[in-house]
Coordinates of C-alpha atoms in Angstrom, one line a residue:
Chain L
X1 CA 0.0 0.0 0.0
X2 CA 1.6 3.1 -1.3
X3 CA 0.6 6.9 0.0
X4 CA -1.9 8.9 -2.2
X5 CA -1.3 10.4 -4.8
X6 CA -3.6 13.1 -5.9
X7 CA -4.2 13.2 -9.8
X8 CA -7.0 15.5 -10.0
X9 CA -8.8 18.2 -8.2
X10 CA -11.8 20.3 -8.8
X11 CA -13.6 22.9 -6.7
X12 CA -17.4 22.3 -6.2
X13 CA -19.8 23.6 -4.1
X14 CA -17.0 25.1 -2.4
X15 CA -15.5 22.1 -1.7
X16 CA -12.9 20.1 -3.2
X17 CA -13.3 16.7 -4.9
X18 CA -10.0 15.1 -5.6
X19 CA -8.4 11.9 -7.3
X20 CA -6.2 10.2 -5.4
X21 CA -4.3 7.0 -6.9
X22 CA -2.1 3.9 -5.0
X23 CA -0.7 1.1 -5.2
X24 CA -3.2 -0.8 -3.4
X25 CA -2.1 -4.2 -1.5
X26 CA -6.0 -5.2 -1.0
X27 CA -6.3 -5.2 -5.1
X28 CA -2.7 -7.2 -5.2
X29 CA -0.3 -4.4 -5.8
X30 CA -2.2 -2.7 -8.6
X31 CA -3.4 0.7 -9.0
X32 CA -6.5 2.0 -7.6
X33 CA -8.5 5.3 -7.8
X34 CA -11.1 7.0 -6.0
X35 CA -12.8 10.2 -6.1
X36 CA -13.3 12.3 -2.4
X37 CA -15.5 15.3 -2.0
X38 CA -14.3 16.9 0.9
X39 CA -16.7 20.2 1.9
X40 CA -15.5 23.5 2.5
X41 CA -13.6 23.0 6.2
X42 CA -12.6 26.0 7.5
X43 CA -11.8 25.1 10.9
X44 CA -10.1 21.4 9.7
X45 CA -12.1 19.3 12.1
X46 CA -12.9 15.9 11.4
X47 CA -16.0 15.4 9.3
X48 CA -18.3 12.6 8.9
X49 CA -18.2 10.1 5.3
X50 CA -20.6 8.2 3.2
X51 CA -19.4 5.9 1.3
X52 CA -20.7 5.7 -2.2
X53 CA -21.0 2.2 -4.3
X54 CA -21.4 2.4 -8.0
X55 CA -22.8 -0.1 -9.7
X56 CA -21.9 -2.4 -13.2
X57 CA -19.9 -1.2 -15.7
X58 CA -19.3 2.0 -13.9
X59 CA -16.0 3.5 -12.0
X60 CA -15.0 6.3 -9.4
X61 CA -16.6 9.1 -11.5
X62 CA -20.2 8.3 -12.0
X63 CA -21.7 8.6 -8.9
X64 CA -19.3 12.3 -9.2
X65 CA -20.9 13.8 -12.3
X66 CA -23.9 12.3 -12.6
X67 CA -25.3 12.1 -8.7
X68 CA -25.9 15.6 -7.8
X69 CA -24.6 14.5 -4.0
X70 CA -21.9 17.1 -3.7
X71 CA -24.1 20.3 -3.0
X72 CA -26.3 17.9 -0.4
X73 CA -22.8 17.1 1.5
X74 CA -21.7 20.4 1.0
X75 CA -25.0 21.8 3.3
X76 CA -24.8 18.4 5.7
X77 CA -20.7 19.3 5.9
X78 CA -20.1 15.5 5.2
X79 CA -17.5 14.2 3.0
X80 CA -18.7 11.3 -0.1
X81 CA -15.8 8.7 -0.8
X82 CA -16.2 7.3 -4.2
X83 CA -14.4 4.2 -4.7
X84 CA -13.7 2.1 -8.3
X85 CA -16.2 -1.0 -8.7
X86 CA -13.3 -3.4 -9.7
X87 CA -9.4 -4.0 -9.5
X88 CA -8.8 -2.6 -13.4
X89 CA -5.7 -4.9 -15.0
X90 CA -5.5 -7.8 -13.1
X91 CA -4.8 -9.8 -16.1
X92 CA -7.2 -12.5 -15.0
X93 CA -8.4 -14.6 -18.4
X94 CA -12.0 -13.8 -19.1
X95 CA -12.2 -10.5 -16.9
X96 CA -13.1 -8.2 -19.9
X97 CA -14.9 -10.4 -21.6
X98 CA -18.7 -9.6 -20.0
X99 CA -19.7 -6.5 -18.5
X100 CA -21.5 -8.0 -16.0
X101 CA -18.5 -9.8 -14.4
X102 CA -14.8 -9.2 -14.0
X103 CA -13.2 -5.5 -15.0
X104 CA -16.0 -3.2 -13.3
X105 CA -18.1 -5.7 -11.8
X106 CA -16.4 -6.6 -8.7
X107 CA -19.5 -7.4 -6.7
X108 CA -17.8 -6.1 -3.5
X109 CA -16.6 -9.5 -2.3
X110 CA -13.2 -11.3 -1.2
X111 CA -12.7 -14.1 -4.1
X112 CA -11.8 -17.0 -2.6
X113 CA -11.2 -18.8 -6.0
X114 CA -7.6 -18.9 -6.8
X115 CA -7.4 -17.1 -10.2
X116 CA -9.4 -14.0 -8.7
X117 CA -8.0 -14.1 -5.0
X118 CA -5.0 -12.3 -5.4
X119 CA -6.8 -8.9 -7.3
X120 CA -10.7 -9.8 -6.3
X121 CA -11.0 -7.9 -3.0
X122 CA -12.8 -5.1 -3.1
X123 CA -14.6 -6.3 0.3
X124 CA -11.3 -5.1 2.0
X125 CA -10.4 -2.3 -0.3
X126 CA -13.2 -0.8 0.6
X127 CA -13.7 -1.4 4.3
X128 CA -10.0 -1.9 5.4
X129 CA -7.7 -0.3 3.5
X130 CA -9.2 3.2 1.8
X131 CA -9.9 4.1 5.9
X132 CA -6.2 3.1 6.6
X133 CA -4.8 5.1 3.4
X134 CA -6.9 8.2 3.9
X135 CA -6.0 8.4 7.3
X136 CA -2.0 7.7 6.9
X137 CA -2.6 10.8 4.7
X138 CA -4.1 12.8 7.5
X139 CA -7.2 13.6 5.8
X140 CA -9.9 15.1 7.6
X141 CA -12.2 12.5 8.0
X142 CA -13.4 10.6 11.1
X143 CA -14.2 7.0 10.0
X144 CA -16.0 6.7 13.1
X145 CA -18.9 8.4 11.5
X146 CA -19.3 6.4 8.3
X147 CA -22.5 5.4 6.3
X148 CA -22.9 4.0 3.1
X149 CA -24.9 3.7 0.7
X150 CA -24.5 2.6 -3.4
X151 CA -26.4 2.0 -6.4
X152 CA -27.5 -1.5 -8.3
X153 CA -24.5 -3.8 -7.6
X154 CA -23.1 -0.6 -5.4
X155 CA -26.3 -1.5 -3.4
X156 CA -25.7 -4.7 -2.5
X157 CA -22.5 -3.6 -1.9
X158 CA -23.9 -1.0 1.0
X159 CA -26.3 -3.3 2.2
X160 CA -23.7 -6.1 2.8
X161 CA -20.8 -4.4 4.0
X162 CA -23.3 -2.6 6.4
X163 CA -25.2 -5.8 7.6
X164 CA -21.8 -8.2 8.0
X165 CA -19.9 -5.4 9.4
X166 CA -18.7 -7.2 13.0
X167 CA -18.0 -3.7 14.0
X168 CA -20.5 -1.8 13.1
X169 CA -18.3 0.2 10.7
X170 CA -21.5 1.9 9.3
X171 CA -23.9 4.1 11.0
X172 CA -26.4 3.1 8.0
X173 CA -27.0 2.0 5.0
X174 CA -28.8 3.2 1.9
X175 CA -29.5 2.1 -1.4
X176 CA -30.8 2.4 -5.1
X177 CA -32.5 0.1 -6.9
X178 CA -30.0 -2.8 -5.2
X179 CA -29.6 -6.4 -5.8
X180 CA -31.1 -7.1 -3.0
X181 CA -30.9 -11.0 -2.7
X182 CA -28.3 -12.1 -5.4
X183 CA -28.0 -15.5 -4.4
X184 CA -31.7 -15.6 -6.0
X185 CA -30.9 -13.8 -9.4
X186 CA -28.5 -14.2 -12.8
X187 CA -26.2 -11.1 -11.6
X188 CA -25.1 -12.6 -7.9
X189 CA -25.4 -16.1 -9.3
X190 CA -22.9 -15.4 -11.6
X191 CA -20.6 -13.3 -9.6
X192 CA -20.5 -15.7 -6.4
X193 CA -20.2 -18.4 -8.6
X194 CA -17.4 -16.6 -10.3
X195 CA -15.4 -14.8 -7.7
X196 CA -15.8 -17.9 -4.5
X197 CA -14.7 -21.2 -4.1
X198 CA -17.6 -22.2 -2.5
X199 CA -19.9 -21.1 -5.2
X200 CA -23.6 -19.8 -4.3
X201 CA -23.3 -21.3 -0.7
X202 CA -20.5 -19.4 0.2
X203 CA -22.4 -16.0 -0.6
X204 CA -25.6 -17.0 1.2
X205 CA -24.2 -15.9 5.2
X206 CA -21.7 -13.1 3.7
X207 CA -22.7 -11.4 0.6
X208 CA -26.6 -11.4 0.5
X209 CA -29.3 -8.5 1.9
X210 CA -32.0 -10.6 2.2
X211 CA -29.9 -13.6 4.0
X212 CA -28.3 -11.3 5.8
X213 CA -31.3 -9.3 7.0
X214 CA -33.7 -12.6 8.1
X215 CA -30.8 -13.2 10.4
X216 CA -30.0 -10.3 12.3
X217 CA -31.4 -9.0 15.8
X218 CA -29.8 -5.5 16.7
X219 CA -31.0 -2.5 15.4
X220 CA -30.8 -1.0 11.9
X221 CA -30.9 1.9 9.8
X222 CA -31.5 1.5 6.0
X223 CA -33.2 3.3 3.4
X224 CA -33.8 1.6 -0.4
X225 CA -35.5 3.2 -3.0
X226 CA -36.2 1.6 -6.5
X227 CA -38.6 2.6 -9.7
X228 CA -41.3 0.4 -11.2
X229 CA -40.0 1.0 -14.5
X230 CA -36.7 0.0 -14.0
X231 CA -36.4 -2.9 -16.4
X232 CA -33.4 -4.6 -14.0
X233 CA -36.5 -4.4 -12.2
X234 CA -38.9 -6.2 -13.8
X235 CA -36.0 -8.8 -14.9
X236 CA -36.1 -9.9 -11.3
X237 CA -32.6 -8.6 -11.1
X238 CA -33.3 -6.7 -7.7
X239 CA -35.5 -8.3 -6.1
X240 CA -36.4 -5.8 -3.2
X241 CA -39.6 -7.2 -1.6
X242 CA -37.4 -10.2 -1.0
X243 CA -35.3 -8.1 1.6
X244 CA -38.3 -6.5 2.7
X245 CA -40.4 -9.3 3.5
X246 CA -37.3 -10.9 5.4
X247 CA -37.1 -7.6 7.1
X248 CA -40.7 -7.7 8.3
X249 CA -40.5 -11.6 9.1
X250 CA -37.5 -11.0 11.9
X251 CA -39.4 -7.6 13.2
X252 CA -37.6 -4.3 11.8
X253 CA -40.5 -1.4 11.5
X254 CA -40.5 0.9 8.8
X255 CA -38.5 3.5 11.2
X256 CA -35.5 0.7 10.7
X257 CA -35.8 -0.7 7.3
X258 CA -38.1 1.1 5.3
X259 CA -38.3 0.2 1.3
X260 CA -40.2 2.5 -1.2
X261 CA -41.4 1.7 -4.4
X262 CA -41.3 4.9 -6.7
X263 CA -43.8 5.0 -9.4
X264 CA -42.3 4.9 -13.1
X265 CA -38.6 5.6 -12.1
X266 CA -35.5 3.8 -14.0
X267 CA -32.4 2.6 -13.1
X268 CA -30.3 5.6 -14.7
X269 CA -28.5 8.5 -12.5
X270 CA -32.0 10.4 -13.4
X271 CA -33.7 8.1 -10.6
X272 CA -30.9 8.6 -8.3
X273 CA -30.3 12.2 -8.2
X274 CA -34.0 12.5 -8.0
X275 CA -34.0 10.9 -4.1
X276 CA -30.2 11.7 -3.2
X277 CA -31.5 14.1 -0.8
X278 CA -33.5 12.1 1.3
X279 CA -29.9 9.3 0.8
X280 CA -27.8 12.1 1.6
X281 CA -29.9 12.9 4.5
X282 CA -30.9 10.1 6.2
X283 CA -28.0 8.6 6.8
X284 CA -27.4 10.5 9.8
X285 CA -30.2 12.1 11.1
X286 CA -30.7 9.2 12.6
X287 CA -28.1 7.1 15.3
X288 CA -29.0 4.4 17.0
X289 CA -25.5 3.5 18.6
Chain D
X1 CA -38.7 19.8 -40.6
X2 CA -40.1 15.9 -39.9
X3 CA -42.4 15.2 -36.7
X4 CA -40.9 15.0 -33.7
X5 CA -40.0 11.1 -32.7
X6 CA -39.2 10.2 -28.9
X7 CA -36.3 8.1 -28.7
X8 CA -35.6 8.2 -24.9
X9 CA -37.6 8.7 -21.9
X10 CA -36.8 9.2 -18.2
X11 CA -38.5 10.2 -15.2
X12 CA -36.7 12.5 -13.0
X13 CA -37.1 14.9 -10.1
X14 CA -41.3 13.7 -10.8
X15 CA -40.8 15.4 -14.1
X16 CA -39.9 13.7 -17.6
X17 CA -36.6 14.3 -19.7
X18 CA -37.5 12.9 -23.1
X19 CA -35.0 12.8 -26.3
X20 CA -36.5 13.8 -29.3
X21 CA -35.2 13.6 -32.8
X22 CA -36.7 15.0 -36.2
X23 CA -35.5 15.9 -39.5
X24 CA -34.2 19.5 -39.2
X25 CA -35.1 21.4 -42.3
X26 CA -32.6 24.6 -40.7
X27 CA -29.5 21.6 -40.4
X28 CA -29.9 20.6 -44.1
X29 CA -32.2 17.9 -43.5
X30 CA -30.1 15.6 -40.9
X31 CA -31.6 14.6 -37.9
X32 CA -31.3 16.8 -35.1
X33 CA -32.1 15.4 -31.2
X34 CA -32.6 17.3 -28.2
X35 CA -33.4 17.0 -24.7
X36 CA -36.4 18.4 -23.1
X37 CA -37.2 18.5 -19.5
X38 CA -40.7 19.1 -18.5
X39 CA -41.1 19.4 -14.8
X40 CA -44.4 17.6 -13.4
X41 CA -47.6 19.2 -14.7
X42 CA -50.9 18.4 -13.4
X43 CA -53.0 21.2 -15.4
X44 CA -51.1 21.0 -18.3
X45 CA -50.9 24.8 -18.6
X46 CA -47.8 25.6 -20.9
X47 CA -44.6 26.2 -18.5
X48 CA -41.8 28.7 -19.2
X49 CA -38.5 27.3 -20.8
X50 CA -35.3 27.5 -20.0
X51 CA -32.6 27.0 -23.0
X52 CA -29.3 25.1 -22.1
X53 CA -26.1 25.8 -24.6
X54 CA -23.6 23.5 -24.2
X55 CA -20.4 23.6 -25.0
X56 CA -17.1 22.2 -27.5
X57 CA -17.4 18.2 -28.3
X58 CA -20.6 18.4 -26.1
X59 CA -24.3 16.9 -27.7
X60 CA -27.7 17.9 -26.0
X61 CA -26.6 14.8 -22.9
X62 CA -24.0 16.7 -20.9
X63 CA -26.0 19.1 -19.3
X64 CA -28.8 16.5 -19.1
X65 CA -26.9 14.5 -16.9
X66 CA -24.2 16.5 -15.1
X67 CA -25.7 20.1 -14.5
X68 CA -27.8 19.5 -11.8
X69 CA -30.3 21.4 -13.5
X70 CA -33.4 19.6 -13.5
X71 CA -34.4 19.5 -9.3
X72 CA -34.2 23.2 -9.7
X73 CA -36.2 23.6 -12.6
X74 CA -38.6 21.2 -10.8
X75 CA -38.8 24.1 -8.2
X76 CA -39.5 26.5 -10.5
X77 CA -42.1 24.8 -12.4
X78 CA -40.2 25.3 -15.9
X79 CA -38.8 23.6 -18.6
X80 CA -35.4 23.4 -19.7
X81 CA -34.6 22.6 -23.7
X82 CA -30.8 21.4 -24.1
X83 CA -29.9 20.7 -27.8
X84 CA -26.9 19.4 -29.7
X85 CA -23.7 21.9 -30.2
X86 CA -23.7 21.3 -34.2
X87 CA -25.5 19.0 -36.7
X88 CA -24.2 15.5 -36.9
X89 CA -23.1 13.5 -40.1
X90 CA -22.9 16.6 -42.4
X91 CA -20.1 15.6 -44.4
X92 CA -17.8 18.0 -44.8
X93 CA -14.6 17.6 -45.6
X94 CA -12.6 17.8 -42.4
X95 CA -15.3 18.4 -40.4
X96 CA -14.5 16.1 -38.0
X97 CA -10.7 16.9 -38.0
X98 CA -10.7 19.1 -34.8
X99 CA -12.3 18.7 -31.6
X100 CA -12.7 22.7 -31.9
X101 CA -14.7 23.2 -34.9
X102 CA -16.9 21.3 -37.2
X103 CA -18.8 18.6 -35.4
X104 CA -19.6 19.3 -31.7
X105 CA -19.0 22.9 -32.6
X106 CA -21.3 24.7 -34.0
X107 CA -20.9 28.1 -32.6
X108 CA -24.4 29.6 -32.8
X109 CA -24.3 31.2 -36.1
X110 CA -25.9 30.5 -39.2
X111 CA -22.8 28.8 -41.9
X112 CA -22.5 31.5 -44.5
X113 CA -19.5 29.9 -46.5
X114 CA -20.9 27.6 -49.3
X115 CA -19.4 24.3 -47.4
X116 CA -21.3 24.9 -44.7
X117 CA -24.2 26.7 -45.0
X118 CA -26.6 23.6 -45.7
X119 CA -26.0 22.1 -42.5
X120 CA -24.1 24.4 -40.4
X121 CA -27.0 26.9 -39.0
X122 CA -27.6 26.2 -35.6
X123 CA -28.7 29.8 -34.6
X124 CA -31.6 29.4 -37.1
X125 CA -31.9 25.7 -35.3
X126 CA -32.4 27.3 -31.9
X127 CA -34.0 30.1 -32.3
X128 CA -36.7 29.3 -35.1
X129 CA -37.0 25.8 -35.5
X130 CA -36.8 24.2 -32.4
X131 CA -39.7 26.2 -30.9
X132 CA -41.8 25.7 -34.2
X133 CA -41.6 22.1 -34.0
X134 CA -42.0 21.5 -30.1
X135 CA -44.9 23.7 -30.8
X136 CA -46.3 21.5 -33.2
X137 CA -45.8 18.7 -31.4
X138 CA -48.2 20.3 -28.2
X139 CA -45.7 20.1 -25.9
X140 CA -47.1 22.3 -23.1
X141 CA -44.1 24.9 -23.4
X142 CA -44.6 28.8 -23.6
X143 CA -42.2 30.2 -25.4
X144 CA -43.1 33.6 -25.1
X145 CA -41.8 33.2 -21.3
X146 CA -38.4 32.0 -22.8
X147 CA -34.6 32.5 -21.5
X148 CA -31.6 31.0 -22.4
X149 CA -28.3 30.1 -20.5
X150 CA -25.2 28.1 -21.4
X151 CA -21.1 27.3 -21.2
X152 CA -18.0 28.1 -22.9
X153 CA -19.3 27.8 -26.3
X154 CA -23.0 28.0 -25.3
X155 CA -22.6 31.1 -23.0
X156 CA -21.1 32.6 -26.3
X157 CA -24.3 31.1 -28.4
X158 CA -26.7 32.2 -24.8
X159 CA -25.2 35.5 -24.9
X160 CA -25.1 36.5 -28.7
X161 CA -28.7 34.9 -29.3
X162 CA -30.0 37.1 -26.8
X163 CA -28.3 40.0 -27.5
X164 CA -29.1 40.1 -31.2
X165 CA -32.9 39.1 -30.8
X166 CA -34.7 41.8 -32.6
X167 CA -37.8 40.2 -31.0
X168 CA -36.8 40.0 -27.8
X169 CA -37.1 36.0 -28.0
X170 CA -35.2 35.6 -24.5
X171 CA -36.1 37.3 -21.1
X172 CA -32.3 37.3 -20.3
X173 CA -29.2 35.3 -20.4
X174 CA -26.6 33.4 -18.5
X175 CA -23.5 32.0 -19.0
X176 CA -20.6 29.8 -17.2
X177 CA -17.4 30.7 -18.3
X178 CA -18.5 31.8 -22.1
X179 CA -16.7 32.7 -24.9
X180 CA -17.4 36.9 -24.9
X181 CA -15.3 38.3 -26.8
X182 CA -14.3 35.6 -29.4
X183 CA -13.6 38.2 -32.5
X184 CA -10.5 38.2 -29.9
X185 CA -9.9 35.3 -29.0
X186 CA -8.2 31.7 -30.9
X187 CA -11.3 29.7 -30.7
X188 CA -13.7 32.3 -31.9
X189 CA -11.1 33.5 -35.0
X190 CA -10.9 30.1 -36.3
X191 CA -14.8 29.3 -36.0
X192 CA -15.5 32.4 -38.1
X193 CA -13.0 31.8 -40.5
X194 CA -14.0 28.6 -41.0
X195 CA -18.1 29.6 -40.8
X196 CA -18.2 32.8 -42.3
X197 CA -17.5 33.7 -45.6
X198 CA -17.0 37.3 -44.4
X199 CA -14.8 35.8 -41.8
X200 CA -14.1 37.9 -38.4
X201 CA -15.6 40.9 -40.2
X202 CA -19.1 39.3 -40.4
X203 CA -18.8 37.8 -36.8
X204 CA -18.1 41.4 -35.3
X205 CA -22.1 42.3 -36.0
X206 CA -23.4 39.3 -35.1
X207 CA -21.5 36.9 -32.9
X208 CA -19.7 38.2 -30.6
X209 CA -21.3 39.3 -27.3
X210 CA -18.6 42.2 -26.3
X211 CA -19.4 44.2 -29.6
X212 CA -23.2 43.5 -29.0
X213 CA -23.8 45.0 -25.4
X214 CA -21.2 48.0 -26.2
X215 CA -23.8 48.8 -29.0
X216 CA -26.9 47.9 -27.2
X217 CA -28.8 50.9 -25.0
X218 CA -32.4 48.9 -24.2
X219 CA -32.5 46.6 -20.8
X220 CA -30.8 43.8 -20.8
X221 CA -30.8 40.7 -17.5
X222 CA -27.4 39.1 -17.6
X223 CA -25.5 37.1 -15.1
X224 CA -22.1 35.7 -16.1
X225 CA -19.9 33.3 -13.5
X226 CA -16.4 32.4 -14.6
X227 CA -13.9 30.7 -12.0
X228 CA -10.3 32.2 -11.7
X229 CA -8.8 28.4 -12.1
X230 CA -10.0 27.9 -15.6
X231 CA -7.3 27.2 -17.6
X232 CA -9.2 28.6 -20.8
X233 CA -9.6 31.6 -18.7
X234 CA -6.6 31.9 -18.0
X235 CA -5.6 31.1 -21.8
X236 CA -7.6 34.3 -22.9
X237 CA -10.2 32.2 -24.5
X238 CA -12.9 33.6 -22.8
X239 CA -12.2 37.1 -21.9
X240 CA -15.6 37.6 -19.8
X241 CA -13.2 41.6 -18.5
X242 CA -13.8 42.3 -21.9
X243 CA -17.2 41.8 -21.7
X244 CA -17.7 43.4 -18.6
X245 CA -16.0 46.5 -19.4
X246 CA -18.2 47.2 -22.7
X247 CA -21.2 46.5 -20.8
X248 CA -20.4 49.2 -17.9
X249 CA -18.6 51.3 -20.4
X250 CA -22.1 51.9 -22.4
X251 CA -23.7 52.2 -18.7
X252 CA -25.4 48.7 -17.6
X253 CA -24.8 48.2 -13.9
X254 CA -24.4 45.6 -11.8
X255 CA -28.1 45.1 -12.1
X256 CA -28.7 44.7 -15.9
X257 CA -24.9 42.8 -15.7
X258 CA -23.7 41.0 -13.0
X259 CA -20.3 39.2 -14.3
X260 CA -19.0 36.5 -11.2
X261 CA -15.1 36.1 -10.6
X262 CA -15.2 32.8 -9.1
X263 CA -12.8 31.9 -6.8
X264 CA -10.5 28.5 -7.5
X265 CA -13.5 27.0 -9.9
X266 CA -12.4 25.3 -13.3
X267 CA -13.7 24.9 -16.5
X268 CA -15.9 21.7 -15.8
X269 CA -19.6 20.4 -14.5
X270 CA -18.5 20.7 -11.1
X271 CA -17.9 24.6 -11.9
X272 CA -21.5 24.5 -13.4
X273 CA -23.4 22.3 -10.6
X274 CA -22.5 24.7 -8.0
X275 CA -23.7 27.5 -9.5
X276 CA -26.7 26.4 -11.3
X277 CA -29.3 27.4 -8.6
X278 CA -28.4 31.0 -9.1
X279 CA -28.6 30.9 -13.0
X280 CA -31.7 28.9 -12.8
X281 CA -33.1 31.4 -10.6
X282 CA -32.3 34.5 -11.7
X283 CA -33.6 34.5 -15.4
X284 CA -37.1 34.5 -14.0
X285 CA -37.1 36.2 -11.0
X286 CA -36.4 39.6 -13.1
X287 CA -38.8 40.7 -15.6
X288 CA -38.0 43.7 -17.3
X289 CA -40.5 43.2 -20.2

């Protein structure tokens, strides 16, 4: 793990958001980026993050220019982290070939199959080690006040690294339009059986909402939005109401997992600049620790 | 000039953006597309429209998707038209050479050399024909309530359209970091040699929005923002001092033209996003009509 390096910066919303680039150890040595929107700070205290989880296909710069999250954080005086979806050159055979799988489709998991272990770990990039490199570089962040939240595959990212967090690294989570119970749809099922040794029923207790959910007791604090006319959607892609009904079976209220259905919204950035106010906001108006 | 065809449809902020394409009749008879947003309308009573230029290699998407304009203009109840920078597929002979004229840069003005006067007229595009054939379509848009706004190359086409309107088509203008004096500048000399078959000559009339307000005496509503980190600012590209000298040289003040040194913002989206509230706001909250 090398320091940062900061290839770009722009000023918005008063703030900064910057490009950073290292040599990252979780990814096996290679090169990653990420974009961080840091508000306008004047006195340099700590402030609070959310995490941001793009989905397929996409990188670090998506959720950037196409959100509409920065002049949200910029009023809350939060910081957004923006991480990559993949490892990008791992050299794995295959990994370009789809777009659903591989380069951009990391799935936020630790492979556990040989051929993907080594780059594959975007679980511990993501929760581990861009903490530990932002704060070696004496950013003003507190990771101690950290949410999450992510779109499509970035969802189940949020929800899953929020839900198996032993820590509770994550005051919340938030998401739109997420896979919500991969293990039960083509996307997960051909990620898990991709990236993990043990296949499907290795991803059922660590890398799936709705599992995850139906077997959890403390409280939670999670927000997931997703549009009737998203055709991912209709594909049974996302399956929500799977993670909702699993959320009603154990007993979380709508105060702790509520799940709204929004009348003839997409998938695209148009659906999720739409609600990023209320994503942007509820993430920690609310603490329950 | 064809019917109008929707090609795209997306909810967003409760309102629809819809692409549109149609045979333009002022491009030479190429398809033309544009974006339109419409903001939620329950009466269907015709809504005031707000015109978006964009700017060099840009089509009628990048303000669609990175400007941050459509919650605002959801607020305000209007619409907001964003078409393409230049007509596509026209087949000139090195049109597509540079990234700086020719396709994706269009420049506002109507072609007057014989290479390029078929296709290249996208003032007569904006100004006439796109409001002729959204009328005809019944889209609920009022064009008498009209303004305009855009960047770099479309706050030159924002400004100059405005400015030359013997009708008084446009309420008032905007612009991030525009062209505004670009008789004077590299970018604006080789579009009008290229264009114009009078060359910089014809332009000085016409196209370029220093010589128009320093021979203008009616009202005018103009707000300008530039940031002092833009490189092309700093280039001499856009000269916006130029502009604002002429302008309180012929004795607009501060009210009639507000020009905006911004402080450490570049050239890009993220320069535009954080100061699209004001330009949304201002070119209806002032109606000197």
């Amino acid at each position: 793990m090398s320091a940062l390096e900061k290839i770009s910066s722009n000023k918005v919303f008063e703030g900064e958001l910057a490009k950073y680039k290292f040599k990252s150890a979780a990814l096996g040595g290679l090169d990653a980026q990420f974009n961080l929107f840091l508000p306008k700070n004047p006195t340099g205290a700590k402030v609070p993050v959310l995490v941001y989880l793009s989905g397929l296909t996409c990188t670090e710069d998506n959720g950037a220019q196409k959100g509409g999250f920065f002049g949200i954080a910029a009023t809350q005086n939060i910081a957004i982290l923006l991480p990559d979806t993949s490892p990008r050159g791992a050299g794995v055979p295959g990994e370009d070939d789809d777009w659903d799988f591989g380069t951009g489709a990391g799935f936020y998991v630790d492979a556990t199959k040989p051929e993907y272990s080594k780059h594959y770990n975007m679980k511990t990039h993501i929760t581990v080690e861009l903490p530990q490199v932002i704060e070696a570089a004496g950013l003003p962040i507190d990771f101690k006040r950290q949410s999450i939240f992510g779109h499509s595959m970035g969802g189940h990212g949020a929800l899953t690294l929020y839900l198996s967090s032993k820590t509770k690294q994550y005051r919340s989570a938030s998401a739109f339009a997420p896979i919500a119970n991969p293990t039960k749809c083509p996307w997960g099922e051909k990620a898990f059986k991709g990236y993990l040794a043990g296949g499907i029923a290795e991803a059922v207790d660590n890398y799936d909402a709705t599992e995850l959910i139906s077997k959890r007791t403390e409280p939670v604090h999670i927000l997931i939005d997703y549009g009737t006319a998203d055709n991912f959607y209709k594909q049974g892609q996302l399956l929500p109401e799977n993670f909702l009904k699993a959320a009603r079976d154990v007993g979380y209220d709508e105060f702790q997992v509520r799940v709204r259905s929004q009348e003839g919204y997409d998938h695209s950035y148009y659906f999720i600049s739409s609600f990023a106010q209320d994503h942007i906001h509820c993430t920690f108006d609310f603490d329950y620790l």
